[in-house]
PDB file of C-alpha atoms in Angstrom:
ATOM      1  CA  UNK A   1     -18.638   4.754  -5.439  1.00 66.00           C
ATOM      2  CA  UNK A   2     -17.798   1.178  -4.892  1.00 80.00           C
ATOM      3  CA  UNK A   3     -14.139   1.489  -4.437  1.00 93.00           C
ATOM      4  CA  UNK A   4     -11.735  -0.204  -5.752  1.00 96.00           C
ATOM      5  CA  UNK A   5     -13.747  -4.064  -5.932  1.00 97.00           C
ATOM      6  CA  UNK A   6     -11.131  -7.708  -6.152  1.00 98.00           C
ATOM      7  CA  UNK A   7     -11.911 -10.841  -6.296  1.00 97.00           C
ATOM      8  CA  UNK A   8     -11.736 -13.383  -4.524  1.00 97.00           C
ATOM      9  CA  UNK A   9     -11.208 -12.253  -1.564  1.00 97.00           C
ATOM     10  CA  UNK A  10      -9.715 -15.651  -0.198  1.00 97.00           C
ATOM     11  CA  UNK A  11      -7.875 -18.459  -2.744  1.00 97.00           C
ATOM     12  CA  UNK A  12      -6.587 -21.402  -1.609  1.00 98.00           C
ATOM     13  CA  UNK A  13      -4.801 -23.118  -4.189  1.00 97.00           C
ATOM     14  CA  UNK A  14      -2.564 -26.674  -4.327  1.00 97.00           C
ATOM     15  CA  UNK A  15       1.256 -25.960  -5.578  1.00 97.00           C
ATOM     16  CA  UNK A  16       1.533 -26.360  -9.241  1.00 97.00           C
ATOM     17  CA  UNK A  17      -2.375 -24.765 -10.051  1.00 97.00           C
ATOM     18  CA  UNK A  18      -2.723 -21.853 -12.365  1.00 97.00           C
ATOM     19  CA  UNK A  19      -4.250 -18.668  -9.830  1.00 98.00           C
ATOM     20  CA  UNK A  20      -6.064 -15.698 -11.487  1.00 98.00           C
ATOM     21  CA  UNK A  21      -7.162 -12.427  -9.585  1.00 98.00           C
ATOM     22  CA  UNK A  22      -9.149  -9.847 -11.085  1.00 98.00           C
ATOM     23  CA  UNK A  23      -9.717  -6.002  -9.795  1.00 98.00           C
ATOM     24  CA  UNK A  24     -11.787  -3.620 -11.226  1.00 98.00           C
ATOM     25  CA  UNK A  25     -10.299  -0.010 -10.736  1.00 97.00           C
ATOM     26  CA  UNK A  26     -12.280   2.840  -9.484  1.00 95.00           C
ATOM     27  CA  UNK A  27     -14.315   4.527 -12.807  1.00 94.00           C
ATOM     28  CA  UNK A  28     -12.194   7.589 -14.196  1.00 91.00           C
ATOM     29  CA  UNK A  29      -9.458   5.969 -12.716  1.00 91.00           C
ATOM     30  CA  UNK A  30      -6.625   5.960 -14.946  1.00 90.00           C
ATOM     31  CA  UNK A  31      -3.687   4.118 -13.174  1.00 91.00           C
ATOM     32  CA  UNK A  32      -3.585   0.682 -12.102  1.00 94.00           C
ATOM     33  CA  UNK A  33      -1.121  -0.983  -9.030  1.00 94.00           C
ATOM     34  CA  UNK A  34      -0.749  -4.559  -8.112  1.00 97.00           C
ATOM     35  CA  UNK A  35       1.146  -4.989  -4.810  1.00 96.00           C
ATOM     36  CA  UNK A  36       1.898  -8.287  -2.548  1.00 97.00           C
ATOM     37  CA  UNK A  37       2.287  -7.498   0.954  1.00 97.00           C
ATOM     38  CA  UNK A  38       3.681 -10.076   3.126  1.00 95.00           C
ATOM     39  CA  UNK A  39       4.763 -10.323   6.814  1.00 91.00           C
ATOM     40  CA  UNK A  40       8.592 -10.085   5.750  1.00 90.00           C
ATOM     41  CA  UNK A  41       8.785  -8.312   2.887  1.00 90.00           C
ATOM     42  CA  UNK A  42       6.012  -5.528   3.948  1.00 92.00           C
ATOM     43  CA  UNK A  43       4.328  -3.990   0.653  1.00 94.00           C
ATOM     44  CA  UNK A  44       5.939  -4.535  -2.674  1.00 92.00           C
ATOM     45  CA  UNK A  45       5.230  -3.326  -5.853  1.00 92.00           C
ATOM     46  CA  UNK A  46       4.905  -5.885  -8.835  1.00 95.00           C
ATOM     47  CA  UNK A  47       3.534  -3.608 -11.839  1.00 94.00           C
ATOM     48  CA  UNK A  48       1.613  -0.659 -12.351  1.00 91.00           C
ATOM     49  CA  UNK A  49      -0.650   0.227 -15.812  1.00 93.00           C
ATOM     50  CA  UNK A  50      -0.903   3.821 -16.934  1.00 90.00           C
ATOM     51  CA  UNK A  51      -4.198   4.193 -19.608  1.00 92.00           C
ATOM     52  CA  UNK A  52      -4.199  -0.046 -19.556  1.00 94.00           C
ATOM     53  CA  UNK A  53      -0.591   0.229 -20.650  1.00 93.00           C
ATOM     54  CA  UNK A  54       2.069  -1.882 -18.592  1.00 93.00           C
ATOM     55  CA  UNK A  55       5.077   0.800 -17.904  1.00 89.00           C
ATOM     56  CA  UNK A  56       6.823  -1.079 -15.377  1.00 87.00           C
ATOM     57  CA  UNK A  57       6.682  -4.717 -14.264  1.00 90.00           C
ATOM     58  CA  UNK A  58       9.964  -4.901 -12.601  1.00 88.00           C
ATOM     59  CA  UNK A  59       8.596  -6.070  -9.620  1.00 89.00           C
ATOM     60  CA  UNK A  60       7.099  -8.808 -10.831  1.00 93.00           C
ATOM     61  CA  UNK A  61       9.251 -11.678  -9.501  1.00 86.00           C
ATOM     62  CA  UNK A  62       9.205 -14.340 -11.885  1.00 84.00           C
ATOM     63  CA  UNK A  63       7.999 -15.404 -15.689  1.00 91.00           C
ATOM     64  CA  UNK A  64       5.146 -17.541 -13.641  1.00 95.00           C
ATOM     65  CA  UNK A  65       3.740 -14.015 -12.906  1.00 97.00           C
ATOM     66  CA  UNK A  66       1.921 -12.013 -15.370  1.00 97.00           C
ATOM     67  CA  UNK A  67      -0.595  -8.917 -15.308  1.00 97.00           C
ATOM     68  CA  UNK A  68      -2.848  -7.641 -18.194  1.00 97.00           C
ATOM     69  CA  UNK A  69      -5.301  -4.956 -18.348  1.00 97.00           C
ATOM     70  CA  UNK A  70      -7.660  -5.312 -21.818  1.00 96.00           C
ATOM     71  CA  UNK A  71      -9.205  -1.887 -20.563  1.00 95.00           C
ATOM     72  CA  UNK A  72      -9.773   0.294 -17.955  1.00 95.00           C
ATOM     73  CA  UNK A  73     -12.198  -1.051 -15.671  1.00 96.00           C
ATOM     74  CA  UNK A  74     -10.404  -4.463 -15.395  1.00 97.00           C
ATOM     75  CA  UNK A  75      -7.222  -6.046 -14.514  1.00 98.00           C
ATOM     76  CA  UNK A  76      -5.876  -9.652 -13.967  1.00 98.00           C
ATOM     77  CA  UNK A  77      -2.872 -11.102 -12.325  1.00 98.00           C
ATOM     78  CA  UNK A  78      -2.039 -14.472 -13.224  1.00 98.00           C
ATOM     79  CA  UNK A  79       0.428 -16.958 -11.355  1.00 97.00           C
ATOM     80  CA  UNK A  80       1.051 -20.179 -13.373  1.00 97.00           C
ATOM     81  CA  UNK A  81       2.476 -22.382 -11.994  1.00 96.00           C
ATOM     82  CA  UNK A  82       1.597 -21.348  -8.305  1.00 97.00           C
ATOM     83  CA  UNK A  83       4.256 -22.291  -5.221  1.00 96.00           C
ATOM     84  CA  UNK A  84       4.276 -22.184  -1.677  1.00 97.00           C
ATOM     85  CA  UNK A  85       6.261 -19.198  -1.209  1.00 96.00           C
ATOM     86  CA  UNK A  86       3.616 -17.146  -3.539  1.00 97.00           C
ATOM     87  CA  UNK A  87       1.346 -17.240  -0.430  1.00 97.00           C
ATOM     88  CA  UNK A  88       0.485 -13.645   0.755  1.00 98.00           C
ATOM     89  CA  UNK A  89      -1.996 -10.948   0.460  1.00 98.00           C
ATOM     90  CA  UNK A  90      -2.181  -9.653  -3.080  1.00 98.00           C
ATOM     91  CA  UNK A  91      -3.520  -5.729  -3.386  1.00 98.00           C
ATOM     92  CA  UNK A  92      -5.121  -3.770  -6.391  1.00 97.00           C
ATOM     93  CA  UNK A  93      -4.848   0.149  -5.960  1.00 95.00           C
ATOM     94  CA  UNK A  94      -6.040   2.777  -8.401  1.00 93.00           C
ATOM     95  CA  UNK A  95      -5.384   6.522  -8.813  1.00 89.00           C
ATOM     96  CA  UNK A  96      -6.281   9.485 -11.004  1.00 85.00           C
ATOM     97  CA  UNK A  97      -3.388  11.116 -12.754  1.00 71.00           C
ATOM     98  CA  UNK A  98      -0.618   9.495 -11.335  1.00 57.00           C
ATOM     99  CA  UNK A  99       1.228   9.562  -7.832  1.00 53.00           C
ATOM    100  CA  UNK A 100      -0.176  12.812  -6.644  1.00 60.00           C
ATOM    101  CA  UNK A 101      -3.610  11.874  -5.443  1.00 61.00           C
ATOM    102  CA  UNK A 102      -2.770   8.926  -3.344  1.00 77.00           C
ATOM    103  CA  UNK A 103      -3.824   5.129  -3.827  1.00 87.00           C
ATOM    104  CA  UNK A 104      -7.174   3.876  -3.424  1.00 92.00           C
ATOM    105  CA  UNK A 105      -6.764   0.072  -2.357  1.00 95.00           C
ATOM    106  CA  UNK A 106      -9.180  -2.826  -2.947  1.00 97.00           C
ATOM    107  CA  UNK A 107      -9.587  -5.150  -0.013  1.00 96.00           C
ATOM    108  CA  UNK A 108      -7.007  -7.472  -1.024  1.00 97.00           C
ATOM    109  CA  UNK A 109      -6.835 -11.281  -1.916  1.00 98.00           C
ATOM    110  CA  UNK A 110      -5.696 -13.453   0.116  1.00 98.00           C
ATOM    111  CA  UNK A 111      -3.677 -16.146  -1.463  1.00 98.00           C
ATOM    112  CA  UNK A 112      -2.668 -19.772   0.164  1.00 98.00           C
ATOM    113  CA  UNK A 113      -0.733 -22.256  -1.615  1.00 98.00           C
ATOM    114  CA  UNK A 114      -0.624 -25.342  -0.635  1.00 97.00           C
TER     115      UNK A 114
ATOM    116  CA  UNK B   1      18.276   2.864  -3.789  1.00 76.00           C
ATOM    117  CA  UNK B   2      15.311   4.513  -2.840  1.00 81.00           C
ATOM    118  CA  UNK B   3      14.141   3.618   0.725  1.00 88.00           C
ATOM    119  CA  UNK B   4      11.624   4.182   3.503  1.00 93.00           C
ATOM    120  CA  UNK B   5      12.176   3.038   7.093  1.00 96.00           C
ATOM    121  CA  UNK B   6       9.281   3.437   9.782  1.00 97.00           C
ATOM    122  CA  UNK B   7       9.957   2.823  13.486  1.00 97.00           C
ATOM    123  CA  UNK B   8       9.363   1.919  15.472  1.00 97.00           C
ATOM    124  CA  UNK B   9       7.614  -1.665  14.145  1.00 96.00           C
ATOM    125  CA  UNK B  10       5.212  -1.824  16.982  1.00 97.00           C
ATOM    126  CA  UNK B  11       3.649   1.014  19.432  1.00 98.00           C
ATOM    127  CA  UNK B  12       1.264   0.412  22.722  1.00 98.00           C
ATOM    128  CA  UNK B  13      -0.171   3.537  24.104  1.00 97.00           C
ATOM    129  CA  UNK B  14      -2.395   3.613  26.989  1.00 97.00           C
ATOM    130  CA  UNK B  15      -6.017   6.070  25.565  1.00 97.00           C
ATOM    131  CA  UNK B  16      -4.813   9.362  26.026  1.00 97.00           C
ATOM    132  CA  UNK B  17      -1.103   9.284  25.812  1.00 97.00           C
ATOM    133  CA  UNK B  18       0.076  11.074  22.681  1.00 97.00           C
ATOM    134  CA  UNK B  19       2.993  10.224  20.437  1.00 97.00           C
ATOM    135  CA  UNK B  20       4.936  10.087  17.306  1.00 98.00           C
ATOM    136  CA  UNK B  21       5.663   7.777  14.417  1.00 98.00           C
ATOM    137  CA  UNK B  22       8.656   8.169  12.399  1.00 98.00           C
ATOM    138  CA  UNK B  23       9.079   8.012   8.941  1.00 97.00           C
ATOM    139  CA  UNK B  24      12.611   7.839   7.507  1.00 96.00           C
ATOM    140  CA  UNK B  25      12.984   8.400   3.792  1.00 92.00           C
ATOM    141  CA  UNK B  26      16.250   8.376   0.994  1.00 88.00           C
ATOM    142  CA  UNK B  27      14.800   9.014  -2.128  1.00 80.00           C
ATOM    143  CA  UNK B  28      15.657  10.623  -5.815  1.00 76.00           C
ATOM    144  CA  UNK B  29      13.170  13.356  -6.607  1.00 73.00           C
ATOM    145  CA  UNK B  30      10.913  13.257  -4.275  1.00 73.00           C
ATOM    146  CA  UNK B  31       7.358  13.251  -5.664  1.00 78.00           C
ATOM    147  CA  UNK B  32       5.098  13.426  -2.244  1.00 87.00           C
ATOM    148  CA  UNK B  33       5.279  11.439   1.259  1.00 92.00           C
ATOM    149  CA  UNK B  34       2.707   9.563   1.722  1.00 93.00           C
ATOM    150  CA  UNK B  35       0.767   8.197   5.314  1.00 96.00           C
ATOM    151  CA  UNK B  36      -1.864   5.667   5.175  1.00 96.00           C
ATOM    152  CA  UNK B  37      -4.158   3.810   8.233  1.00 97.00           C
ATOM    153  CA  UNK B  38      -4.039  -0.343   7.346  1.00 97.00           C
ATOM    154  CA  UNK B  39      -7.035  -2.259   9.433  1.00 97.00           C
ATOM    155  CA  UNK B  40      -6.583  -5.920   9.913  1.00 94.00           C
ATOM    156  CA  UNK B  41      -8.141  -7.548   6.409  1.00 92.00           C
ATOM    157  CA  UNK B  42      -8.153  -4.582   4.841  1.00 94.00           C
ATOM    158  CA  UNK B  43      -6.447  -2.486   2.355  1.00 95.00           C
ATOM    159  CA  UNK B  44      -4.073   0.565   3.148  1.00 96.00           C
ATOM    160  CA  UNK B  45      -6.800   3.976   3.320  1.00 94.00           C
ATOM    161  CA  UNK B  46      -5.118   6.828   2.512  1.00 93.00           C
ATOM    162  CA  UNK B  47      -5.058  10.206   4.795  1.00 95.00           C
ATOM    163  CA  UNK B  48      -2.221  12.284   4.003  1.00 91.00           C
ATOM    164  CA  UNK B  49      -0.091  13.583   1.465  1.00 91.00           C
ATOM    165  CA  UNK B  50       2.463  16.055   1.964  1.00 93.00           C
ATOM    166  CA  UNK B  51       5.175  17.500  -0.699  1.00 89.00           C
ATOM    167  CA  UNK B  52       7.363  19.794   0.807  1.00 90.00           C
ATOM    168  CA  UNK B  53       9.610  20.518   3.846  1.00 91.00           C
ATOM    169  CA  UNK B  54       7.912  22.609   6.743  1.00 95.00           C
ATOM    170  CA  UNK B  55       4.306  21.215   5.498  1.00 95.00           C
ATOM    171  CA  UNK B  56       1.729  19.847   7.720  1.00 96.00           C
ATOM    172  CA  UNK B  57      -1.840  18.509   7.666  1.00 96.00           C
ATOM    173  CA  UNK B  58      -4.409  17.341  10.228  1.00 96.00           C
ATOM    174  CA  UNK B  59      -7.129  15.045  10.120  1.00 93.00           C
ATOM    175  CA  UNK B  60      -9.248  14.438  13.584  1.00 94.00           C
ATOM    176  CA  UNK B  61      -6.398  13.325  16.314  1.00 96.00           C
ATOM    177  CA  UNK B  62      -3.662  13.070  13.529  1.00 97.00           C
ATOM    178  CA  UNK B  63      -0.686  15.484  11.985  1.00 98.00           C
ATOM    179  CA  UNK B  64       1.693  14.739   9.573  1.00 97.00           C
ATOM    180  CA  UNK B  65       4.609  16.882   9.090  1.00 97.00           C
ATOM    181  CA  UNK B  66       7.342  16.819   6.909  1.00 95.00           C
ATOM    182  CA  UNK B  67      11.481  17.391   7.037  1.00 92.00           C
ATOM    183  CA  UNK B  68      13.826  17.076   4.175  1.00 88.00           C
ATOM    184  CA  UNK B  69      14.354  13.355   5.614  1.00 90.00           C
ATOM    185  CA  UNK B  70      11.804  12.375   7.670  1.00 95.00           C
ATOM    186  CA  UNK B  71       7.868  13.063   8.321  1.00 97.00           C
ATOM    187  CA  UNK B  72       6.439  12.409  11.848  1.00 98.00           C
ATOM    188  CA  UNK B  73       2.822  11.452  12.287  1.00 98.00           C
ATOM    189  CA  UNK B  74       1.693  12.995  15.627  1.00 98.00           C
ATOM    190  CA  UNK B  75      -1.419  11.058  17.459  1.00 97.00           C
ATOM    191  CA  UNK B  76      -2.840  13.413  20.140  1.00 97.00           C
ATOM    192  CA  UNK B  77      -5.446  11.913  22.840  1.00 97.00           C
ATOM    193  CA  UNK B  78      -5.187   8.974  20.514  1.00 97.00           C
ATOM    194  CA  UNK B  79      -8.394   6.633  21.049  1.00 97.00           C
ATOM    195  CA  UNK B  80      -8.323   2.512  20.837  1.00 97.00           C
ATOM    196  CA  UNK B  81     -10.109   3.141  17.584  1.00 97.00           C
ATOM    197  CA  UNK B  82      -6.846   4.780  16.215  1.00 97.00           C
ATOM    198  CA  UNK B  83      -5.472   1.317  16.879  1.00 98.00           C
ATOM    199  CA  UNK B  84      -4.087  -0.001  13.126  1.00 98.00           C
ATOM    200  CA  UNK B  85      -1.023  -0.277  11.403  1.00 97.00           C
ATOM    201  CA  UNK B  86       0.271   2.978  10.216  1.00 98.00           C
ATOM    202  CA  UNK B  87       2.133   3.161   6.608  1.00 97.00           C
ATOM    203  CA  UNK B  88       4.319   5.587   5.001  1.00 96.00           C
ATOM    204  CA  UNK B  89       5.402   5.750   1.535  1.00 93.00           C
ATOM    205  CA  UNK B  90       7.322   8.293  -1.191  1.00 90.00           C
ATOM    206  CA  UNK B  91       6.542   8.996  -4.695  1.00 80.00           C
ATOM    207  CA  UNK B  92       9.720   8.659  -6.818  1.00 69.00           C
ATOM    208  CA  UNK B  93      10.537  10.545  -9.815  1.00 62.00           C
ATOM    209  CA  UNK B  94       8.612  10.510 -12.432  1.00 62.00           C
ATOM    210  CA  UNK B  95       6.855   7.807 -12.319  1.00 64.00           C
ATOM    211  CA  UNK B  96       3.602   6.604 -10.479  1.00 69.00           C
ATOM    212  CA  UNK B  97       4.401   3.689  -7.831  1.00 77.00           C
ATOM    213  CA  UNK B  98       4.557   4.656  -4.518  1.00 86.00           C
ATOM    214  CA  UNK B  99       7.674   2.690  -1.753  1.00 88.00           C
ATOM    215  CA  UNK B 100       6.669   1.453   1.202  1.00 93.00           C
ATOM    216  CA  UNK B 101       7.885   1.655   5.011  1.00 95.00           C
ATOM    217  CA  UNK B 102       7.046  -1.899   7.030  1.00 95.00           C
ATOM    218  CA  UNK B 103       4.872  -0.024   8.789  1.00 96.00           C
ATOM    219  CA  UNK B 104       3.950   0.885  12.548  1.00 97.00           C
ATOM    220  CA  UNK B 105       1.485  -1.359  14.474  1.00 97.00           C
ATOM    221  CA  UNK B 106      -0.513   1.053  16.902  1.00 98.00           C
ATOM    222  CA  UNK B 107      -2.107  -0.606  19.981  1.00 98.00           C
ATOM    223  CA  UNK B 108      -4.296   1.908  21.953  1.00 98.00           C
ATOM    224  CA  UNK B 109      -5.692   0.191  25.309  1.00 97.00           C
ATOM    225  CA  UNK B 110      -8.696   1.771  27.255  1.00 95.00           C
TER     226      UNK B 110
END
């Protein structure tokens, strides 16, 4: 098994510029996590998929953020427009059947805007 | 508000000399604790998950246990490949995401 595979693994973007990751979820996989982790702030939860639906993006900090999974073995996060202060380490995570079975995190993208 | 604290933030331990992490938790319905090992440039790996008070579970040098407040991760003879930053987290209701502590950085020197 590959695990759970994003890309890129390093973006460096100028402030303003529309970002897009992308994660591809474990196969069978049925739950989808996007987390930012930062230095201050730790590991924060912006929205999680269940079956490609959204059920809850209230961590999503602004309207320049937005998430969509068109099916289950793929997932973007979009940040249009992009600042500064979006800089950190963005995670995918999958997991069979909800919380129970623990996480299985990609290897993160690294994000820098400039 | 739901909440997980770790301390403390940062541990050195000379290769050999055991210890514990803390994990603090205030949650509503408590759906698992969860510990997980974070390598520099990596992602969070998962290695425990516990559910009840009195539970415990062991993998190599590590044991988790669990209170109706806290859990403790226990490093025994701990190695400077045990060296990582150590993660906690609870379930929460009925739902799927998972809250995070800040974590423990764990420095194990030869």
């Amino acid at each position: 098994d590959a695990g759970v595979i994003q890309s890129p693994r390093h973006e460096v973007t100028e402030m303003g510029q529309e970002v897009t990751l992308r994660c591809k979820p474990i196969s069978g996989h049925n739950s989808l996590f996007w987390y930012r982790q930062t230095m201050m702030r730790g590991l924060e939860l912006l929205i999680y998929f269940n079956n490609n639906v959204p059920i809850d993006d209230s961590g999503m900090p602004e309207d320049r953020f937005s998430a969509k999974m068109p099916n289950a073995s793929f997932s973007t996060l979009k940040i249009q427009p992009s600042e500064p202060r979006d800089s950190a380490v963005y995670f995918c995570a999958s997991t069979r059947n909800g919380v129970n079975y623990g996480y299985t995190f990609g290897s993160g993208t690294r994000l820098t805007v400039v | 508000e739901d909440q997980v604290t770790q301390s403390p933030e940062a541990l050195r331990l000379q290769e050999g000399e055991s210890s514990s992490l803390n994990c603090s938790y205030t949650v509503s319905g408590l759906r698992g604790l969860f510990w997980y090992r974070q390598d520099p440039g990596k992602g969070p790996e998962f290695l425990f998950t516990l559910y009840s008070a009195g539970e415990e579970k062991e993998k190599e040098r590590l044991k988790a246990t669990l209170t109706k407040k806290e859990s403790f991760l226990h490093i025994t003879a701990p190695k400077p490949e045990d060296s990582a930053t150590y993660l906690c987290a609870t379930g929460s209701g009925n739902t799927g995401k998972l809250i995070f502590g800040q974590g423990t950085t764990l420095q194990v020197k030869p």
